[in-house]
Tab-separated table of C-alpha atoms in Angstrom:
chain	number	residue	atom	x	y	z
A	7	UNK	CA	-6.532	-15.082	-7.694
A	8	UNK	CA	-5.195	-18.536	-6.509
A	9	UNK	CA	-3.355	-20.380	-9.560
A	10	UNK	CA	-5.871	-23.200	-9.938
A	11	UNK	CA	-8.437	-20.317	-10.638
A	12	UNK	CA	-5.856	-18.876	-13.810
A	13	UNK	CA	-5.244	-21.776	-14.577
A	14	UNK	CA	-9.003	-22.615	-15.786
A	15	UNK	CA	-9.266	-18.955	-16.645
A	16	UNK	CA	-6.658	-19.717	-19.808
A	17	UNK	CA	-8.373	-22.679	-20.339
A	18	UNK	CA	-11.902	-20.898	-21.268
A	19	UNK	CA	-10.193	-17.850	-23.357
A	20	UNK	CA	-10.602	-19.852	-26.440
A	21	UNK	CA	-13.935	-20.660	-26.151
A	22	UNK	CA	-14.576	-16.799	-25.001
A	23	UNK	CA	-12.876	-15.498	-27.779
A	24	UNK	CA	-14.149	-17.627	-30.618
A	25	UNK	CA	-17.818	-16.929	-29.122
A	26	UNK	CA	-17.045	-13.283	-29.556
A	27	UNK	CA	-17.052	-12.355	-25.722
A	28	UNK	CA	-13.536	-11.383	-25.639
A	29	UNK	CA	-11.034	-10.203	-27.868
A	30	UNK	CA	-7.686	-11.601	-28.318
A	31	UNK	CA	-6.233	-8.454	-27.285
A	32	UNK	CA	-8.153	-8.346	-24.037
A	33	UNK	CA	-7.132	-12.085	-23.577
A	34	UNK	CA	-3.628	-11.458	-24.055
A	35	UNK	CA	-4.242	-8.575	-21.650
A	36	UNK	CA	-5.198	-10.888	-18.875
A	37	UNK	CA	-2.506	-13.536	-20.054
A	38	UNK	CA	-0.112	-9.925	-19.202
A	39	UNK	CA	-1.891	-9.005	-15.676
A	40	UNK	CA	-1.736	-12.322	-14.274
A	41	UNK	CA	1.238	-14.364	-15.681
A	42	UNK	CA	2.526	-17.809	-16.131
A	43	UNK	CA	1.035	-20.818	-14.357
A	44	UNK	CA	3.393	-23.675	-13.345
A	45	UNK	CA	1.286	-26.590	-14.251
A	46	UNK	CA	3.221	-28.802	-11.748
A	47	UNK	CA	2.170	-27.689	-8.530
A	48	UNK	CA	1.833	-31.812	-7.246
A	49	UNK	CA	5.487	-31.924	-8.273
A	50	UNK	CA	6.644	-29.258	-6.889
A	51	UNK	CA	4.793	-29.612	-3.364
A	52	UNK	CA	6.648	-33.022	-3.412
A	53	UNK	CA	10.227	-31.454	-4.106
A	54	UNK	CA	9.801	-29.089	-1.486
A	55	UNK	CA	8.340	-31.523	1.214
A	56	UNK	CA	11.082	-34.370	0.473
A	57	UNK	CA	13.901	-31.486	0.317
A	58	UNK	CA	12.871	-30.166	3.854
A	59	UNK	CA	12.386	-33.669	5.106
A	60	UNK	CA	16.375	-34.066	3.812
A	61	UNK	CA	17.266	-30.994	5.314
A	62	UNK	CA	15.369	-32.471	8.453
A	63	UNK	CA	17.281	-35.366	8.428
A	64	UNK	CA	20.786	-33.989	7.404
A	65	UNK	CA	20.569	-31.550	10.516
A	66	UNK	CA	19.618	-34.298	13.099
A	67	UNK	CA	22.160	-36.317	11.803
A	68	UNK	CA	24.973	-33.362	12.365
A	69	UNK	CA	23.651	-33.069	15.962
A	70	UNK	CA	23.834	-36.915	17.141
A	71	UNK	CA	27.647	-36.582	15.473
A	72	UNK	CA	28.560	-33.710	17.509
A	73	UNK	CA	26.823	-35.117	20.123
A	74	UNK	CA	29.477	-38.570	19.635
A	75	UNK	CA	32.212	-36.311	19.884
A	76	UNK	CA	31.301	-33.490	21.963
A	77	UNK	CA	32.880	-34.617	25.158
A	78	UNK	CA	36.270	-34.782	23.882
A	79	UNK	CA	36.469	-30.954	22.561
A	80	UNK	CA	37.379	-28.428	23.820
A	81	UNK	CA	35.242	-25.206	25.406
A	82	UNK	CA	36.641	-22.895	22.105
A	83	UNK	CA	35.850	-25.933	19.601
A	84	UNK	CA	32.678	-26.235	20.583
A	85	UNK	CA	31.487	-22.767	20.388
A	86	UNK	CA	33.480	-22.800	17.072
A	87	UNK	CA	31.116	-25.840	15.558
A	88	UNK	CA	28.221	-23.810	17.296
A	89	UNK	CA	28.666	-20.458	15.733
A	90	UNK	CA	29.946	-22.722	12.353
A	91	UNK	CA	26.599	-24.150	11.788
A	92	UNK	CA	24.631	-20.948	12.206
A	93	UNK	CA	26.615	-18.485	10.067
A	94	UNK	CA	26.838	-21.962	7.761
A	95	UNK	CA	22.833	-21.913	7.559
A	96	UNK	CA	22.504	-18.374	7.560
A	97	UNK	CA	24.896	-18.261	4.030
A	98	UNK	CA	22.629	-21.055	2.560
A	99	UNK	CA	19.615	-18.840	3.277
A	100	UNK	CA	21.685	-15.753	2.133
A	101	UNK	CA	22.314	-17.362	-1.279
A	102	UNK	CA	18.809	-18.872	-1.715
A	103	UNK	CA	17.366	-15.907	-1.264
A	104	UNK	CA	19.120	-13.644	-3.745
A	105	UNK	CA	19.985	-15.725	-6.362
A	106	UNK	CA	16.767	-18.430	-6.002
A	107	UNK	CA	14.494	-16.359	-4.592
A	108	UNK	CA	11.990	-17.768	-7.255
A	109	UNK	CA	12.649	-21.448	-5.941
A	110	UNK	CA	10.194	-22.437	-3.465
A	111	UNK	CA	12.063	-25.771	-2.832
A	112	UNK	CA	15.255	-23.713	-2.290
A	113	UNK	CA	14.075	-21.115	0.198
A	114	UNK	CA	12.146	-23.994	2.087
A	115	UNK	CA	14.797	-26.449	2.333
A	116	UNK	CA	17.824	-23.439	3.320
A	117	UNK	CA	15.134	-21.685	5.745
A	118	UNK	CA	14.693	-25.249	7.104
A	119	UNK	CA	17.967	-25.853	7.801
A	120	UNK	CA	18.831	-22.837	9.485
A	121	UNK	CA	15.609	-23.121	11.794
A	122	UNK	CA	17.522	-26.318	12.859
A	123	UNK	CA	20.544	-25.013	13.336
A	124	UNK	CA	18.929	-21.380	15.334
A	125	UNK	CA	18.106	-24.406	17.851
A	126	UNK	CA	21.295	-26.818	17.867
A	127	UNK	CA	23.416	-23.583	18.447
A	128	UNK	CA	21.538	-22.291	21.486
A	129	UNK	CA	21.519	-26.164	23.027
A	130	UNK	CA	25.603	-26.884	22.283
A	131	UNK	CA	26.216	-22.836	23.506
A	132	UNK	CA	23.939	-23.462	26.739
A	133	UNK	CA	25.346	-26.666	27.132
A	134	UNK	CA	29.396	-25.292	27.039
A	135	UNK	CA	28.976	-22.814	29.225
A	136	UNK	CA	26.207	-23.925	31.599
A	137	UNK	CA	23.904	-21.427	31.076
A	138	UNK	CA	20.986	-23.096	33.306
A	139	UNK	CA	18.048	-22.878	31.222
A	140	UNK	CA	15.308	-25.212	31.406
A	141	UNK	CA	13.651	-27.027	28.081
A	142	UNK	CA	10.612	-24.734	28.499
A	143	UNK	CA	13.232	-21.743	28.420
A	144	UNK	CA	15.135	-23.059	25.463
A	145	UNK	CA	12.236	-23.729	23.083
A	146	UNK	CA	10.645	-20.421	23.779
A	147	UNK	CA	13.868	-18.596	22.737
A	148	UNK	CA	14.365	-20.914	20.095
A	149	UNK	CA	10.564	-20.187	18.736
A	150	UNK	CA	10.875	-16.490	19.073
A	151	UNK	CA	14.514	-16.374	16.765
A	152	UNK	CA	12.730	-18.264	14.010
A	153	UNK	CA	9.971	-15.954	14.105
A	154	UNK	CA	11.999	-13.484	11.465
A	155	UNK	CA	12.828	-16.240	9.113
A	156	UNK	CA	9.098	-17.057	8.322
A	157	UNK	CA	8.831	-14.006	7.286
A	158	UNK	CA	12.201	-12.946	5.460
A	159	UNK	CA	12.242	-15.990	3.965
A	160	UNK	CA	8.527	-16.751	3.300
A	161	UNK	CA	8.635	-20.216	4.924
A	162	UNK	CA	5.793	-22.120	5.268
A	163	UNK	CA	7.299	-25.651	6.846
A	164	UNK	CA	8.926	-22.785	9.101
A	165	UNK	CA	5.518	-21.393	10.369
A	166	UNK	CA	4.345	-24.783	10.564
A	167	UNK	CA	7.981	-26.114	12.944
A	168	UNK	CA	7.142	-22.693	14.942
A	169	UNK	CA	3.117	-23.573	16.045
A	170	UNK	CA	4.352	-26.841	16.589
A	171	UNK	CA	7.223	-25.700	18.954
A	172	UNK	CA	5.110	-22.797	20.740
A	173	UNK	CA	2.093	-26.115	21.422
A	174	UNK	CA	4.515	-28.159	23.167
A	175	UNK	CA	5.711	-25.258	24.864
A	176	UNK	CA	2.370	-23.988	26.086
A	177	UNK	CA	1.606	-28.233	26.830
A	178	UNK	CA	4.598	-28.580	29.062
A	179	UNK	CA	4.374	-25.243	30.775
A	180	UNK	CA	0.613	-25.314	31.238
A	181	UNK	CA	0.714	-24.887	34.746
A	182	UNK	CA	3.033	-21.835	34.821
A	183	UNK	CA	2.085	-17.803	35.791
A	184	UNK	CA	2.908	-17.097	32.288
A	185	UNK	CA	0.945	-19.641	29.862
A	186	UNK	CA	-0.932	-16.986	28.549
A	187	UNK	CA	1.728	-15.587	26.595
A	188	UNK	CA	0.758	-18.529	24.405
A	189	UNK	CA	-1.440	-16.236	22.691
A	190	UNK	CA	1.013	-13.287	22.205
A	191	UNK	CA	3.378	-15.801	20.506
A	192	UNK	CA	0.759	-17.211	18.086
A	193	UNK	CA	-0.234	-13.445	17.206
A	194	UNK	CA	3.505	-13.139	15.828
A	195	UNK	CA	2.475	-16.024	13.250
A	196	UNK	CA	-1.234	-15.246	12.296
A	197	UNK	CA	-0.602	-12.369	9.468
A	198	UNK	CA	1.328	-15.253	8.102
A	199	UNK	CA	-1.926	-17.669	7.839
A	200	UNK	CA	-3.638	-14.603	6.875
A	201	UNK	CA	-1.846	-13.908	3.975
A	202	UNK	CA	-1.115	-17.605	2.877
A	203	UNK	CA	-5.093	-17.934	2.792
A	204	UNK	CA	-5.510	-15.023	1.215
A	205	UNK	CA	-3.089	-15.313	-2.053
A	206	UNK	CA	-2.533	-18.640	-2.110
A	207	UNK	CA	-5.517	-20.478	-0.661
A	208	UNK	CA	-5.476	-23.809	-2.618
A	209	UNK	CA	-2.063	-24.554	-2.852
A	210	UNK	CA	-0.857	-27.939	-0.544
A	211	UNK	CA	1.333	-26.310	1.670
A	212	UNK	CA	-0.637	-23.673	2.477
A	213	UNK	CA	-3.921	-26.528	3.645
A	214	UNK	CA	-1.409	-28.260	5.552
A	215	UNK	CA	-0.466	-25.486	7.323
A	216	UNK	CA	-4.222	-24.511	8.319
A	217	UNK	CA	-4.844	-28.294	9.366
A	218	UNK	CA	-1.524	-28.018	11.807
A	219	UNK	CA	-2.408	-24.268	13.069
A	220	UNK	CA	-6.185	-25.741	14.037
A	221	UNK	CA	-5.355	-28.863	15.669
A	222	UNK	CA	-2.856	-26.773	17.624
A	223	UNK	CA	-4.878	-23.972	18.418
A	224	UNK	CA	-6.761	-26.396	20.501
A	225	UNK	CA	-4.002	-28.080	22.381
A	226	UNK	CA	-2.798	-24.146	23.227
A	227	UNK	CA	-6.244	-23.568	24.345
A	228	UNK	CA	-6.556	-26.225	26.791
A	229	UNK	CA	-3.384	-25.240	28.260
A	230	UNK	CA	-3.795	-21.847	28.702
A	231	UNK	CA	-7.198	-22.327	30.169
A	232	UNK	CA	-6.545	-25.385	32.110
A	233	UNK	CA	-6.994	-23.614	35.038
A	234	UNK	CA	-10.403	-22.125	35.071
A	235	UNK	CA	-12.284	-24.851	32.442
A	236	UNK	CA	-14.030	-26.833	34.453
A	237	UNK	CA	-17.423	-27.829	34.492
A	238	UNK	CA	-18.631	-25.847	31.744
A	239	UNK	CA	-15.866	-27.118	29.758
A	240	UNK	CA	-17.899	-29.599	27.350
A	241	UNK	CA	-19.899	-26.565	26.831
A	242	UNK	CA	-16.976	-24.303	25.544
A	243	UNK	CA	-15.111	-26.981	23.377
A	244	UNK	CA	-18.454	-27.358	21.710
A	245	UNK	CA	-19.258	-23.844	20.752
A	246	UNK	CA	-15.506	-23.469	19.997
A	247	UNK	CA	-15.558	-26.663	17.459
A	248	UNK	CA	-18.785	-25.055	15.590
A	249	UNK	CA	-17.261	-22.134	15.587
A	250	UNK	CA	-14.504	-23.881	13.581
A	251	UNK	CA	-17.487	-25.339	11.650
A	252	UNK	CA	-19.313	-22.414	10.825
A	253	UNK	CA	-16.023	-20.795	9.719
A	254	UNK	CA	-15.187	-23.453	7.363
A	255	UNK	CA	-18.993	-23.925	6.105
A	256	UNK	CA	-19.258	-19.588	5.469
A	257	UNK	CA	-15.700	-18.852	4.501
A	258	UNK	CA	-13.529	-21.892	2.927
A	259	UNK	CA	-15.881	-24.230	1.538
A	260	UNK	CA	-14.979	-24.095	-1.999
A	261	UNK	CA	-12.631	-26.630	-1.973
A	262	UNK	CA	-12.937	-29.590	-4.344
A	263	UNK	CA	-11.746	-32.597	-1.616
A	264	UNK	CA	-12.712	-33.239	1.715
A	265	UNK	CA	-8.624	-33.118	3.602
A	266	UNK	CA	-8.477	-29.699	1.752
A	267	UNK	CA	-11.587	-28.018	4.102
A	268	UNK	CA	-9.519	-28.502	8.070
A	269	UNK	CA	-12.152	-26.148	9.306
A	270	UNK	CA	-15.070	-27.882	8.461
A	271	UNK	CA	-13.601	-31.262	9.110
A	272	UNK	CA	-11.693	-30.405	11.919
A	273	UNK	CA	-14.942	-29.237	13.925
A	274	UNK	CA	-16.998	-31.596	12.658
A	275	UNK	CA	-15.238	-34.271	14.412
A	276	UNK	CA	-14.816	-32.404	17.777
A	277	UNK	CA	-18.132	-32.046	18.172
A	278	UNK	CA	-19.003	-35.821	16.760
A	279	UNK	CA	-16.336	-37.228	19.356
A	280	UNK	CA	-17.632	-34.569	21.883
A	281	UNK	CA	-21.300	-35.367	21.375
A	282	UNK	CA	-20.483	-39.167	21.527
A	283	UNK	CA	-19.011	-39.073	24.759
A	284	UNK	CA	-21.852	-37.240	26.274
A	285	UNK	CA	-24.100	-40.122	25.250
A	286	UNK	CA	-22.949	-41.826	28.159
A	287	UNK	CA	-24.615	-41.344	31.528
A	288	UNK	CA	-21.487	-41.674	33.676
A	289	UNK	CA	-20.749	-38.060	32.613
A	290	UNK	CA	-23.862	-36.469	33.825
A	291	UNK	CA	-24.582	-38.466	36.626
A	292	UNK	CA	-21.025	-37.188	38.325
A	293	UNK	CA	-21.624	-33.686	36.994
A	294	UNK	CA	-22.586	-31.108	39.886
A	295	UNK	CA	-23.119	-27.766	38.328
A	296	UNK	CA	-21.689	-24.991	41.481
A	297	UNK	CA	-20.476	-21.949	40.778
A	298	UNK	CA	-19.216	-21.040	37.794
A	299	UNK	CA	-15.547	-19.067	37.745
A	300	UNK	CA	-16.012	-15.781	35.885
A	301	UNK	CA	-13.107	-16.571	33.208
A	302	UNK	CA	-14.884	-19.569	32.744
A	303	UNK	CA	-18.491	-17.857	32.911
A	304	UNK	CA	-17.166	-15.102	29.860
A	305	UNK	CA	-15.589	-17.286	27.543
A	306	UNK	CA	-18.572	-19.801	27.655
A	307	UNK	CA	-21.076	-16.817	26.994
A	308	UNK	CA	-18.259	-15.189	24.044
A	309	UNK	CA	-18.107	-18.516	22.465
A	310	UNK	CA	-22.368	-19.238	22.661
A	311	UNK	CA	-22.374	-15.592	21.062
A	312	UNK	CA	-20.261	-16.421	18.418
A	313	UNK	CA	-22.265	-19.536	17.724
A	314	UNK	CA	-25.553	-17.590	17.311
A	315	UNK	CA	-24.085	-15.267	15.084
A	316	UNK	CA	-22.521	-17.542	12.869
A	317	UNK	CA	-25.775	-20.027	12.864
A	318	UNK	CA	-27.416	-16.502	12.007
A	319	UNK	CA	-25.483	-15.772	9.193
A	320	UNK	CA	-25.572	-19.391	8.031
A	321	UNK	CA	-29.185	-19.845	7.809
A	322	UNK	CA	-29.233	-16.107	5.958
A	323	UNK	CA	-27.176	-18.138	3.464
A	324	UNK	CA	-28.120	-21.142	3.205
A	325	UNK	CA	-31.641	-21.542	4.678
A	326	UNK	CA	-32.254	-24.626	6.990
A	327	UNK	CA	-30.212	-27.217	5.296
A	328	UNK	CA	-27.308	-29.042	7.496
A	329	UNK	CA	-27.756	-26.507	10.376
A	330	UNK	CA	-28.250	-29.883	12.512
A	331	UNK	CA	-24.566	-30.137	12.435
A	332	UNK	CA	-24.152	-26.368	13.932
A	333	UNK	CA	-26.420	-26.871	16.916
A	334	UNK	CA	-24.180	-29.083	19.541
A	335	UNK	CA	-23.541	-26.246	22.138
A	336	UNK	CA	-27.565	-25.156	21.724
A	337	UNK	CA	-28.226	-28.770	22.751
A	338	UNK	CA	-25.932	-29.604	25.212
A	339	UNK	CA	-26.724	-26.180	27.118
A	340	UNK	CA	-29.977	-27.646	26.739
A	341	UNK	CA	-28.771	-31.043	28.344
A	342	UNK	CA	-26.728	-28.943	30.982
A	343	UNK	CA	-30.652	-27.556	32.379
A	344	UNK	CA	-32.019	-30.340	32.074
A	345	UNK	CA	-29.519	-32.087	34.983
A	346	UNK	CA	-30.032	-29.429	36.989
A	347	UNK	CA	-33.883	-30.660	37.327
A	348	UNK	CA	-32.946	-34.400	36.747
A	349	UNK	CA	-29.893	-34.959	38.461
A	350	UNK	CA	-29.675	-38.871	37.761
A	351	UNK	CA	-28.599	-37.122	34.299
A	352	UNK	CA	-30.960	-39.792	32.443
A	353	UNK	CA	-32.623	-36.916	30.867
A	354	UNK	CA	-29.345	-34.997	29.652
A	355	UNK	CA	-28.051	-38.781	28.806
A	356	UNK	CA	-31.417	-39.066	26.624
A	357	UNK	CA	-31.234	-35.827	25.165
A	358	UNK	CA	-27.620	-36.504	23.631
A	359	UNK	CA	-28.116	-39.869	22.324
A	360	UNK	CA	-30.977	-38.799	20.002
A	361	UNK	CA	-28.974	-35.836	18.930
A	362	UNK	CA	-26.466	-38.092	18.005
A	363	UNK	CA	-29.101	-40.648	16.311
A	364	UNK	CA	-30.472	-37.446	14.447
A	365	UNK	CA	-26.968	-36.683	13.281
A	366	UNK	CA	-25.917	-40.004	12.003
A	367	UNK	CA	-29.095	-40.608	10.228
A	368	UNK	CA	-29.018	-37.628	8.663
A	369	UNK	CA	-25.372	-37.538	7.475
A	370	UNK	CA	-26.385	-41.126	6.015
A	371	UNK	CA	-29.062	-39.910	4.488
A	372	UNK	CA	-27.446	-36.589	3.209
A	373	UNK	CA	-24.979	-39.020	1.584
A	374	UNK	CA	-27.582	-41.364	-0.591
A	375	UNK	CA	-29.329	-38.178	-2.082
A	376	UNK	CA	-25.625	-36.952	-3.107
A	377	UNK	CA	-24.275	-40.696	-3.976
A	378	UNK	CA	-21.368	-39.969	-1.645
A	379	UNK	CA	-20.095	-43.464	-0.477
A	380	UNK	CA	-17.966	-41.643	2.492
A	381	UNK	CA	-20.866	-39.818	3.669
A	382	UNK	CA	-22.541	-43.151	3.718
A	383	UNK	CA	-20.243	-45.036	5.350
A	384	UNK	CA	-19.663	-42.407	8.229
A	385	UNK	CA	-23.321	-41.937	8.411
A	386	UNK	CA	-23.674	-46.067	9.454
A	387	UNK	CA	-20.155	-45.836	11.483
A	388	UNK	CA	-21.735	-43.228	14.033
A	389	UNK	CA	-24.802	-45.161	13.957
A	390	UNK	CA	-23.465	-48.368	14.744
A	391	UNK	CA	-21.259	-46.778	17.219
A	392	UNK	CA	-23.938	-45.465	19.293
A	393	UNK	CA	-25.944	-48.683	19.104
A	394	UNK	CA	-23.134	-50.954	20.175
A	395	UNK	CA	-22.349	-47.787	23.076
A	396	UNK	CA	-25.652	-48.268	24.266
A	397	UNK	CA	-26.051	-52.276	23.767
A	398	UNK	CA	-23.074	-52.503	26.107
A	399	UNK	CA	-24.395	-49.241	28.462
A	400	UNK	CA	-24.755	-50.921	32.233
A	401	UNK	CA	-26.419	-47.713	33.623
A	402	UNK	CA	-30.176	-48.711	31.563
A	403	UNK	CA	-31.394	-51.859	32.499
A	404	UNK	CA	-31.766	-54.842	30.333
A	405	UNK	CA	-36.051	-53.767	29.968
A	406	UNK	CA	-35.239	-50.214	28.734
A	407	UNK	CA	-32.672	-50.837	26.107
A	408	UNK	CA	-34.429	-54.269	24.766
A	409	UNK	CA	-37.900	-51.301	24.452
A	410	UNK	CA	-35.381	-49.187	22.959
A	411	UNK	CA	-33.828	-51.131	20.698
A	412	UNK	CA	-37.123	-53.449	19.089
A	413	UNK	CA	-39.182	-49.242	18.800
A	414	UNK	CA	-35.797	-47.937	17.053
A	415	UNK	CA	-35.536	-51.582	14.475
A	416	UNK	CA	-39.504	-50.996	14.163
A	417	UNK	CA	-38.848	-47.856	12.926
A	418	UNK	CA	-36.020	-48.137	10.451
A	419	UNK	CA	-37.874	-51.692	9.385
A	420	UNK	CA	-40.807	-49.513	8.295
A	421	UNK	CA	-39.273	-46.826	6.758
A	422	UNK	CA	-37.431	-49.079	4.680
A	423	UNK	CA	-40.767	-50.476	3.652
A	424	UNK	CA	-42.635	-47.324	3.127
A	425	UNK	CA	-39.220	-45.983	0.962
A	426	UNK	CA	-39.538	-49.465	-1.070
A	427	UNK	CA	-43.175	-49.226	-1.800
A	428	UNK	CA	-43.107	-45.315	-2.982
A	429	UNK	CA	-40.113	-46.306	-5.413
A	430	UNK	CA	-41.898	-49.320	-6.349
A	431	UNK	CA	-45.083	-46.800	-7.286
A	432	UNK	CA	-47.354	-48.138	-4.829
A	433	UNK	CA	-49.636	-46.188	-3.127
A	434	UNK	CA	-48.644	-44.359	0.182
């Protein structure tokens, strides 16, 4: 049980126990089973992010000194100051971890600092002697060494440094044989996540890890597959944003603020930019379905699967309400057929924009029935958006979007006077 959970349970035991539902000796019981609860998680969070952020800075700033001086020592000095820092760092984590192996700010910060210095030592070694390797080379060895201290040390700001590190590797090396061994290296890492959400779902650290490991899932995608996505690619990145969706909508939606559900939000607003950009006939009009590559053929069909099942699942527990917001790959498959019949793409372009209509006016409506001002406010951002997209849209000719425009104000004008009168008690 996360600590925000025992936390409230304490709370209610007096309540329970004067009411006769528990006894004190079955309170004090729990009290026993699940222990103390700091009350000062914000605090702490901040001590350990400011302390790595010094640790950050401290290391960086031993580097650029070296790097001052490093031209003037000699080939047994340097390798001194190089094997110095590490055994330095590797003391630091030594002592944090067996005499403050409670401190969370400790084991961060000294973790920290010895991922740094795991890095500076194979650069100023490699450097010395010449060893040749390239910055692709050098980060991938650096990544894979830090891979023990995340979990010796139980380092969060470590495991977030390490998907960070293995994105910019997969990035700059996406053209290489090997860039699939992006997904070996994030395997080493995802028992990690797994356990973080697991025991400690709610804490800071552990949502700002999930937000970092999502975005970056996506950038490792794209280079790993860069390859073979092609023209089914809007297609994939849709189903693979509600997947993201539908994960964070089944599985971590009972958190209190919006920045601490990255699932939900995160796909969410792929699929909003994604569906937005679709809107726009240029897109379709240059897209010539051929043949499809059979990489690109199975993941497409994997990811549409996966979208089913979780839409399945979702209306099993939750019935019909928001599944608008799950259906993007379902209609742009939908727009993809239609452009093989229409390939002026005006029907596909159609298709998309009153998807995207539906979605903002729903999202604006969804947020007056729950007096959310941000739901509001994004609902009329999208929706002004796609107005001003398609007020400014050369490809539709002044006639079409003036008809467009004058049926769409008709219709808002009158449901705003058909809303007024009902509230008003008139009659319907």
């Amino acid at each position: 049980m996360n600590k925000k959970a025992v936390d409230w349970l304490y709370r209610e035991l007096p309540e329970l126990i004067s009411k006769g539902i528990l006894t004190p000796e079955a309170a004090e019981q729990l009290k026993k089973h699940y222990g103390p609860v700091e009350a000062t998680t914000g605090t702490r969070t901040f001590l350990m992010i400011f302390g790595v952020i010094g640790v950050v800075l401290v290391g960086l700033g031993i580097i650029l000194i070296l790097a001052h001086n490093w031209a003037a020592l000699t080939k047994l000095t340097r390798l001194l100051i190089s094997v110095g820092l590490l055994v330095v760092a590797q003391l630091a984590s030594g002592i944090a971890l067996y005499t403050r192996r409670d401190s969370k700010v400790w084991l961060e910060a000294t973790a920290t600092l010895q991922f740094l210095m795991v890095g500076a030592s194979i650069a100023l070694v490699g450097q010395t002697y010449h060893l040749g390797e390239n910055t692709d080379s050098f980060i991938r060895t650096w990544m894979l060494l830090a891979v023990p201290l995340i979990y010796l040390m139980h380092s969060r700001f470590v495991a977030v440094f390490y998907v960070i590190g293995i994105t910019f590797w997969a990035s700059s090396s996406a053209y290489a044989p090997d860039n699939q061994l992006v997904w070996l290296f994030l395997a080493l890492v995802i028992p990690y996540y797994w356990h973080l959400i697991r025991t400690d779902r709610a804490a800071n650290t552990t949502i700002i890890a999930c937000w970092v490991f999502n975005i970056c899932f996506y950038s490792c995608f794209a280079a790993a597959f860069s390859r073979t996505i092609d023209q089914l690619g809007p297609l994939l990145y849709s189903a693979l944003f509600t997947i993201n969706y539908l994960s964070g909508v089944l599985w971590f939606n009972d958190a209190k603020t919006t920045w601490q559900m990255p699932f939900k939000i995160i796909g969410l607003a792929g699929n909003t930019v994604l569906v937005f950009m679709l809107t726009f006939n240029d897109i379709w009009r240059h897209l010539e379905l051929g043949t499809v590559s059979a990489t690109e053929g199975l993941l497409v069909l994997l990811a549409l699967l996966l979208v089913i099942s979780g839409n399945g699942l979702y209306l099993r527990r939750t019935g019909w309400i928001n599944i608008q917001y799950s259906l993007a790959p379902l209609i742009i498959g939908g727009a993809y057929i239609l452009n093989i019949y229409n390939t002026s793409g005006i029907m596909a372009t159609i298709l998309l924009n009153f998807f995207l209509l539906l979605i903002s006016i729903s999202t604006f409506v969804t947020g007056v029935r729950k007096h959310s001002l941000g739901l509001v406010n994004i609902g009329m951002l999208l929706l002004a958006a796609l107005i001003i997209a398609r007020f400014l849209d050369m490809n539709f000719s002044f006639v079409v979007r003036g008809l467009v425009f004058v049926i769409l104000g008709a219709a808002f004008l009158g449901t705003n006077w058909l809303m007024v009168r009902r509230k008003s008690g008139g009659p319907e």
